XYZ file of C-alpha atoms in Angstrom:
477
model
C 73.859 307.414 115.105
C 72.395 308.010 118.573
C 74.556 309.510 121.319
C 75.118 307.045 124.176
C 75.732 308.629 127.571
C 76.778 305.250 128.943
C 79.435 304.985 126.236
C 80.729 308.463 127.053
C 81.043 307.560 130.731
C 82.822 304.304 129.960
C 85.280 306.100 127.696
C 85.966 309.370 129.492
C 84.899 309.235 133.147
C 87.593 308.807 135.843
C 87.504 305.396 137.494
C 86.700 306.911 140.912
C 83.293 308.211 139.748
C 82.624 305.822 136.890
C 80.208 303.551 138.782
C 77.705 306.213 139.962
C 77.962 308.063 136.632
C 77.357 304.795 134.766
C 74.087 304.273 136.649
C 72.994 307.837 135.886
C 73.973 307.534 132.230
C 72.148 304.227 131.878
C 69.009 305.843 133.241
C 69.317 308.771 130.815
C 69.824 306.421 127.863
C 66.768 304.408 128.890
C 64.722 307.588 129.210
C 65.742 308.839 125.764
C 65.609 305.627 123.757
C 63.842 303.014 125.895
C 60.949 301.159 124.253
C 59.315 299.684 127.343
C 56.172 301.262 128.785
C 57.944 302.756 131.805
C 60.446 304.553 129.579
C 57.642 305.840 127.343
C 55.743 307.063 130.390
C 58.839 308.790 131.756
C 59.403 310.509 128.414
C 55.814 311.752 128.396
C 56.168 313.024 131.957
C 59.478 314.753 131.234
C 58.143 316.215 127.980
C 55.041 317.423 129.748
C 57.055 318.959 132.566
C 59.457 320.699 130.184
C 56.567 322.075 128.148
C 54.916 323.301 131.331
C 58.149 324.975 132.441
C 58.343 326.794 129.119
C 54.645 327.597 129.328
C 55.106 328.844 132.893
C 57.671 331.342 131.645
C 55.435 332.389 128.751
C 52.327 332.604 130.933
C 54.183 334.513 133.611
C 55.633 336.928 131.089
C 52.208 337.424 129.525
C 50.614 338.157 132.903
C 53.399 340.592 133.763
C 52.916 342.421 130.465
C 49.137 342.504 130.837
C 49.458 343.889 134.362
C 51.943 346.513 133.185
C 49.808 347.501 130.194
C 46.454 347.624 131.971
C 47.323 348.640 135.518
C 46.114 347.017 138.739
C 42.409 347.779 138.317
C 41.777 346.543 134.771
C 44.149 343.615 135.254
C 42.079 342.556 138.267
C 38.883 342.746 136.185
C 40.496 340.696 133.420
C 41.662 338.047 135.897
C 38.204 337.494 137.391
C 36.475 337.294 133.996
C 39.086 335.092 132.296
C 39.380 332.652 135.212
C 35.596 332.356 135.282
C 35.483 331.690 131.524
C 38.160 328.984 131.742
C 36.313 327.276 134.608
C 33.008 327.306 132.725
C 34.694 326.123 129.530
C 35.971 323.053 131.394
C 32.665 322.416 133.146
C 30.749 322.735 129.867
C 32.327 319.480 128.623
C 30.519 317.562 131.396
C 33.509 315.279 132.004
C 33.875 313.874 128.498
C 37.314 315.491 128.129
C 38.683 313.177 130.833
C 36.544 310.126 130.044
C 38.062 309.895 126.574
C 41.516 309.499 128.148
C 40.174 306.243 129.545
C 38.216 305.086 126.486
C 40.763 305.747 123.732
C 43.495 303.367 125.024
C 40.789 300.848 125.985
C 39.195 300.811 122.523
C 42.618 300.805 120.865
C 43.781 297.844 122.954
C 40.598 295.890 122.191
C 40.604 296.934 118.500
C 37.126 298.419 118.852
C 37.792 300.785 115.959
C 34.149 301.688 115.326
C 33.783 302.868 118.908
C 37.150 304.620 118.737
C 36.066 306.566 115.659
C 32.738 307.270 117.317
C 34.157 308.795 120.480
C 36.643 310.947 118.544
C 33.772 312.622 116.689
C 31.055 312.332 119.322
C 33.078 313.943 122.102
C 33.585 317.097 120.036
C 29.945 317.282 118.974
C 28.777 316.913 122.576
C 31.265 319.507 123.792
C 30.298 322.060 121.157
C 26.570 321.589 121.758
C 26.695 321.768 125.552
C 29.157 324.668 125.731
C 27.199 326.725 123.192
C 24.006 326.188 125.181
C 25.731 327.229 128.419
C 27.230 330.320 126.762
C 23.787 331.260 125.475
C 22.271 330.892 128.937
C 25.075 333.044 130.344
C 24.412 335.821 127.856
C 20.677 335.648 128.611
C 21.290 335.770 132.358
C 23.659 338.702 132.000
C 21.103 340.572 129.861
C 18.369 340.005 132.443
C 20.461 340.614 135.583
C 23.233 342.847 134.289
C 22.165 345.730 136.530
C 23.258 343.663 139.540
C 26.804 343.303 138.223
C 29.459 345.984 138.625
C 29.509 348.020 135.408
C 33.205 347.374 134.708
C 32.519 343.613 134.500
C 29.557 343.681 132.088
C 31.197 344.031 128.655
C 34.106 341.674 129.449
C 31.573 339.074 130.638
C 29.606 339.289 127.380
C 32.815 338.794 125.443
C 33.937 335.893 127.639
C 30.702 334.027 126.860
C 31.667 334.041 123.176
C 34.910 332.281 124.076
C 33.383 329.415 126.098
C 32.636 327.010 123.171
C 36.231 327.100 121.933
C 37.593 326.755 125.453
C 35.477 323.597 125.781
C 36.628 322.214 122.425
C 40.212 322.871 123.460
C 39.676 320.838 126.649
C 38.246 317.912 124.657
C 41.045 318.001 122.117
C 43.594 317.993 124.927
C 41.904 314.820 126.179
C 41.978 313.225 122.729
C 45.687 313.906 122.376
C 46.436 312.574 125.874
C 44.436 309.426 125.140
C 46.653 308.760 122.124
C 49.829 309.617 124.109
C 50.541 312.713 122.003
C 51.859 315.144 124.623
C 52.821 317.734 122.009
C 49.258 318.156 120.726
C 47.873 317.944 124.249
C 50.120 320.644 125.672
C 51.509 322.993 123.037
C 48.208 324.508 121.875
C 46.855 325.338 125.335
C 50.039 326.137 127.216
C 52.350 327.558 124.559
C 50.484 328.715 121.468
C 47.425 330.311 123.069
C 49.311 332.429 125.662
C 51.719 333.660 122.976
C 48.835 334.618 120.709
C 46.967 336.355 123.534
C 49.913 338.561 124.399
C 50.781 339.186 120.729
C 47.218 340.141 119.807
C 46.767 342.278 122.931
C 50.047 344.095 122.374
C 49.193 344.584 118.692
C 45.736 345.944 119.521
C 47.145 348.444 122.024
C 49.860 349.473 119.560
C 47.132 350.123 116.955
C 45.286 352.397 119.362
C 42.937 350.171 121.371
C 42.375 351.081 125.004
C 44.693 349.137 127.371
C 41.836 347.722 129.445
C 40.091 344.463 130.329
C 37.710 344.675 127.367
C 40.581 344.758 124.890
C 42.364 341.880 126.641
C 39.263 339.646 126.635
C 38.526 340.466 122.983
C 42.019 339.480 121.883
C 41.826 336.342 124.056
C 38.755 335.306 122.039
C 40.663 335.575 118.763
C 43.646 333.699 120.185
C 41.477 330.911 121.625
C 39.553 330.336 118.395
C 42.733 330.338 116.304
C 44.458 327.869 118.632
C 41.490 325.480 118.878
C 40.973 325.354 115.116
C 44.669 324.711 114.462
C 44.703 321.963 117.100
C 41.602 320.386 115.545
C 43.266 320.151 112.149
C 46.504 318.772 113.634
C 44.687 316.034 115.565
C 42.590 315.164 112.528
C 45.694 314.652 110.389
C 47.415 312.517 113.018
C 44.416 310.327 113.835
C 44.000 309.638 110.112
C 47.402 307.931 110.234
C 46.665 305.671 113.222
C 42.897 305.059 113.022
C 41.724 303.590 109.707
C 38.644 305.157 108.185
C 35.336 303.356 108.490
C 32.004 303.203 110.238
C 31.428 304.834 113.612
C 29.547 303.400 116.546
C 28.335 305.356 119.558
C 27.706 304.250 123.115
C 26.375 307.559 124.302
C 24.709 306.205 127.426
C 27.905 304.424 128.523
C 30.013 307.489 127.854
C 27.624 309.758 129.736
C 27.433 307.325 132.656
C 31.225 307.356 132.972
C 31.664 311.047 132.187
C 29.155 312.540 134.624
C 30.908 311.365 137.812
C 34.174 312.536 136.248
C 32.447 315.848 135.553
C 31.686 316.142 139.248
C 35.292 315.280 140.109
C 36.812 317.682 137.578
C 34.210 320.344 138.262
C 34.646 320.385 142.004
C 38.436 320.192 141.582
C 38.462 323.231 139.265
C 36.163 325.111 141.614
C 38.248 324.044 144.582
C 41.427 325.413 143.010
C 39.900 328.616 141.591
C 36.958 329.607 143.752
C 39.181 331.721 145.985
C 39.998 334.012 143.037
C 36.314 334.430 142.224
C 35.369 335.146 145.839
C 38.244 337.591 146.229
C 36.897 339.276 143.088
C 33.461 339.462 144.700
C 34.533 340.709 148.123
C 37.642 342.779 147.406
C 38.472 345.521 144.862
C 40.091 344.570 141.513
C 43.487 345.885 142.660
C 43.636 343.245 145.410
C 42.455 340.546 142.998
C 45.450 341.428 140.819
C 47.908 340.995 143.717
C 46.311 337.711 144.785
C 46.350 336.286 141.263
C 49.989 337.289 140.772
C 50.897 335.261 143.872
C 48.912 332.288 142.570
C 50.652 332.457 139.177
C 54.050 332.668 140.853
C 53.504 329.238 142.413
C 52.064 327.768 139.219
C 55.215 325.729 138.530
C 54.382 323.497 141.503
C 51.017 322.690 139.931
C 52.802 321.890 136.671
C 54.733 319.041 138.294
C 51.485 317.418 139.385
C 49.886 318.043 136.005
C 52.824 316.538 134.114
C 52.802 313.310 136.130
C 49.016 313.067 135.975
C 48.947 313.569 132.201
C 51.638 310.924 131.652
C 50.270 308.248 133.967
C 46.486 308.400 133.607
C 46.462 306.062 130.570
C 48.794 303.656 132.445
C 46.546 303.619 135.520
C 43.607 302.712 133.280
C 45.526 300.134 131.238
C 47.045 298.189 134.144
C 43.905 298.294 136.261
C 41.722 297.080 133.385
C 44.212 294.269 132.685
C 44.273 293.218 136.356
C 48.062 293.662 136.440
C 48.431 294.555 140.113
C 52.248 294.438 140.098
C 52.679 297.012 137.364
C 49.765 299.051 138.728
C 51.454 299.378 142.129
C 54.812 300.107 140.481
C 53.408 303.003 138.468
C 51.682 304.386 141.580
C 55.034 304.392 143.409
C 56.652 306.143 140.460
C 53.912 308.778 140.494
C 54.593 309.589 144.153
C 58.324 310.133 143.622
C 57.833 312.035 140.368
C 55.296 314.382 141.970
C 56.690 315.089 145.441
C 60.425 315.718 145.019
C 60.220 318.071 142.021
C 57.443 319.924 143.861
C 59.710 320.419 146.886
C 62.473 321.775 144.676
C 60.081 324.083 142.836
C 58.685 325.479 146.093
C 62.162 326.241 147.467
C 63.208 328.075 144.297
C 59.982 330.067 144.109
C 60.073 331.104 147.767
C 63.649 332.343 147.403
C 62.889 334.297 144.232
C 59.271 335.154 145.023
C 59.645 338.812 145.944
C 61.668 339.537 142.812
C 59.166 337.693 140.612
C 56.224 339.598 142.056
C 57.991 342.915 141.554
C 57.929 342.302 137.791
C 54.154 342.868 137.851
C 54.648 346.260 139.482
C 55.791 347.728 142.807
C 52.442 347.135 144.535
C 52.442 343.390 143.770
C 55.200 342.562 146.275
C 52.485 342.854 148.934
C 51.566 339.295 147.967
C 54.928 337.762 148.932
C 53.691 336.451 152.279
C 50.907 334.576 150.490
C 53.491 332.336 148.814
C 54.459 330.731 152.136
C 50.835 330.005 153.009
C 50.094 328.489 149.596
C 53.245 326.330 149.711
C 52.008 324.353 152.705
C 48.883 323.187 150.927
C 50.678 322.490 147.658
C 53.305 320.265 149.290
C 50.676 318.434 151.294
C 48.824 317.825 148.034
C 52.011 316.717 146.249
C 52.701 314.133 148.973
C 49.877 311.880 147.683
C 50.705 312.272 143.975
C 47.892 312.113 141.404
C 45.823 309.954 143.771
C 42.454 311.138 142.482
C 43.443 309.925 138.989
C 43.934 306.438 140.436
C 40.367 306.517 141.710
C 38.998 307.955 138.474
C 40.737 305.488 136.176
C 39.647 302.593 138.418
C 35.993 303.590 138.147
C 35.742 305.162 141.617
C 34.638 308.558 140.317
C 31.725 308.869 142.712
C 33.914 308.687 145.794
C 36.326 311.195 144.305
C 33.429 313.504 143.439
C 32.088 313.261 146.992
C 35.487 314.172 148.419
C 35.827 317.205 146.160
C 32.270 318.307 146.799
C 32.798 318.238 150.555
C 36.156 319.991 150.233
C 34.637 322.628 147.961
C 31.991 323.377 150.599
C 34.761 323.691 153.204
C 36.729 326.003 150.914
C 33.667 328.107 150.152
C 32.776 328.492 153.815
C 36.327 329.330 154.858
C 36.768 331.919 152.113
C 33.550 333.725 152.969
C 34.424 333.557 156.672
C 38.072 334.598 156.511
C 38.325 337.088 153.638
C 36.160 339.798 155.276
C 38.349 339.697 158.404
C 41.828 338.849 157.079
C 41.726 339.904 153.415
C 44.041 338.110 151.002
C 45.774 336.179 153.796
C 42.380 334.785 154.777
C 41.802 333.560 151.222
C 45.235 331.892 151.163
C 44.636 330.168 154.522
C 41.207 328.987 153.357
C 42.621 327.494 150.154
C 45.547 325.824 151.934
C 43.259 324.324 154.576
C 40.928 323.001 151.880
C 43.827 321.404 149.969
C 45.031 319.724 153.162
C 41.565 318.363 153.942
C 41.181 317.160 150.348
C 44.566 315.373 150.402
C 43.755 313.508 153.604
C 40.332 312.489 152.294
C 41.678 311.284 148.914
C 44.443 309.315 150.643
C 41.847 307.631 152.865
C 39.649 306.834 149.853
C 42.511 305.221 147.916
C 43.488 303.190 150.974
C 39.906 302.057 151.516
C 38.854 301.293 147.934
C 42.156 300.432 146.218
C 44.007 298.970 149.221
C 46.953 301.270 148.546
C 48.874 303.596 150.846
C 49.278 306.393 148.346
C 51.675 308.670 150.193
C 55.311 309.621 149.771
C 55.873 308.480 153.375
C 55.218 304.876 152.329
C 57.748 304.793 149.482
C 60.770 306.405 151.132
C 62.251 303.011 152.013
C 63.570 301.209 148.887
C 61.677 297.990 148.225
C 58.797 298.939 150.523
C 55.259 298.003 149.561
C 52.367 300.419 149.301
C 49.790 297.655 149.270
C 47.519 297.090 152.279
C 47.947 293.405 153.083
C 45.268 290.971 154.190
C 44.467 291.306 157.862
C 45.857 294.839 157.899
C 43.519 297.713 158.668
C 42.341 299.474 155.533
């Protein structure tokens, strides 16, 4: 027997508050047990957000422990190397990890089972081949030019290259799980299992006598990443066997590449846009300052999780409704995405600003120097949250090239601002550069959605109940 919140309200709530509580209870019941697509999407978004909250705690705890174990210097080295490896692991997929989120529901809806089986296998093969080649080139480049790299980065960089293929496979498997609407397999391995294993293996290695430095942390991260990716691969294989009948495979490699490459540019420039400041800080400032900067970034990570949760839940819906030509439901899900992204982001920012100094102090006494950075970052994050997952609307509607152009231009702005401001203003300069770039990117993406999709994708346009976000005929685009 399922618990009914509506029934509890009807039975126990005082008459003076029964009406508003009934509406709330009805919404909760629909969220928990609803069978319609909106209820399913809400459940995925809520599940994703809850998993990301748990993962935020785990990730934050792991970073605190790593900083405490290694000290400012080695923690800063670890941050630069690991962030670089994660970026390259995502880039090494060349966009296929996001393209499959579009193709899997499309092939499933059209019962193109041969193509569905083909992309499940082909995406992994392509990801493994391309990421291994890139890792090999990285090792070769480091061997040839290693004397130009600071000595404390060399060994961790060699180790990080070993990790790139499994980071890429993890990205692709996340995409496969999202395409099938399996948020547990899309989120738990990357955001729960891997961080727990990294901290467990690192702590175990130090307890057994390993040096508490960046080399040890990267080495244990390799073991954790491989273990997580292989477990995820087996889990997805078992689940797909239940929903995709066995049979012949068919490949449309040229079509997949044609779709994936613009997405690769979008995802690539987005990842660079959101992480290049850490890499440039690592280039221009000592590792101790990198550690402080990264701690501030991680403290505001919960705001990013709101956006990620909504994006992960709604990308298949954007693709499905747009492909079906269902403009009514397409606009409705866009409006939902704006509310679901902006208001939780505002709440998260307020909580994190209030508790920010305390949270930073967990890393160590010197890390509270990054508290002022939180206020600078918050401006850009809220500006970005005000347009929801707008770039996903463009991507799922086949407008990847415009999105890629926006991110490319914004990345150049971010790069120029970081190199201009960091030498004069230090970490504050990096934060201002990143916030300015996010603001520019948000304005440009909003304009692109308005121009190409005839939608006003901003929280300002959905504040009035019953308002329309569509640009009507005769109205300026």
